[in-house]
Amino acid sequence: MAEPTQRWYAVYTRSRHEKVVAEELCRRQVECFLPLRDVLSKWKDRRKLVQLPVFPGYLFVNTDMERRRIDVLRVPSVVRIVGFKGVPEPIPSEQIQAVKDLVFHQLEFDPHPYLHAGDRVRIVRGPLRGVEGILLEKKNRYRFVLSIDLIQQAVACEIDAEDVEKI
């Protein structure tokens, strides 16, 4: 009998339901990853640091989709599993690991529009060493854009140009 194959998949949720879905998936023992970032929210009378999803409307599950697909889809507020023609499409584990490294090392980053073109680079030093992405220049500073291709979302962080090599 073949071993179950666990792969990473993107799950699309109802707007602003990412945290609730992640909690329910964990309760159902489905491994999930919801990358969050700290944002200072401002109201008329106060300011508060809140955690918002890095990719609004999305979270990631690491599961055997053949066995657990229905378990994921039955979670309230799950809209669909991202894929093509109704078939879930796995995300390369390197892309998920790169986002984990970015979030867990608490590097400063911002959401960034998904890019189709640009100089592809690989980081050669630091906590993101080996991660591939796109290098941009903005106001004489360099930004590294890390993309999740399947959901066409990206994040960008500042980086020293000497810490990357062109691919």
PDB file of N, CA, C and O in Angstrom, residues 4 38 106 137 147:
ATOM      1  N   PRO A   4       0.369   7.745   2.050  1.00  0.00           N
ATOM      2  CA  PRO A   4      -0.419   8.915   1.668  1.00  0.00           C
ATOM      3  C   PRO A   4       0.511  10.080   1.331  1.00  0.00           C
ATOM      4  O   PRO A   4       1.545  10.249   1.962  1.00  0.00           O
ATOM      5  N   ASP A  38       1.698  41.845  11.588  1.00  0.00           N
ATOM      6  CA  ASP A  38       1.215  42.854  12.531  1.00  0.00           C
ATOM      7  C   ASP A  38       0.978  44.167  11.797  1.00  0.00           C
ATOM      8  O   ASP A  38       1.833  44.626  11.046  1.00  0.00           O
ATOM      9  N   GLN A 106      10.485  37.091  11.485  1.00  0.00           N
ATOM     10  CA  GLN A 106       9.964  38.427  11.769  1.00  0.00           C
ATOM     11  C   GLN A 106      10.669  39.507  10.954  1.00  0.00           C
ATOM     12  O   GLN A 106      10.967  40.587  11.460  1.00  0.00           O
ATOM     13  N   GLU A 137      13.699  47.711  -7.483  1.00  0.00           N
ATOM     14  CA  GLU A 137      14.325  48.880  -6.881  1.00  0.00           C
ATOM     15  C   GLU A 137      13.244  49.925  -6.668  1.00  0.00           C
ATOM     16  O   GLU A 137      12.441  50.207  -7.551  1.00  0.00           O
ATOM     17  N   SER A 147       6.704  35.279  -4.342  1.00  0.00           N
ATOM     18  CA  SER A 147       5.390  35.039  -4.946  1.00  0.00           C
ATOM     19  C   SER A 147       4.892  33.634  -4.670  1.00  0.00           C
ATOM     20  O   SER A 147       5.666  32.678  -4.667  1.00  0.00           O
TER      21      SER A 147
END
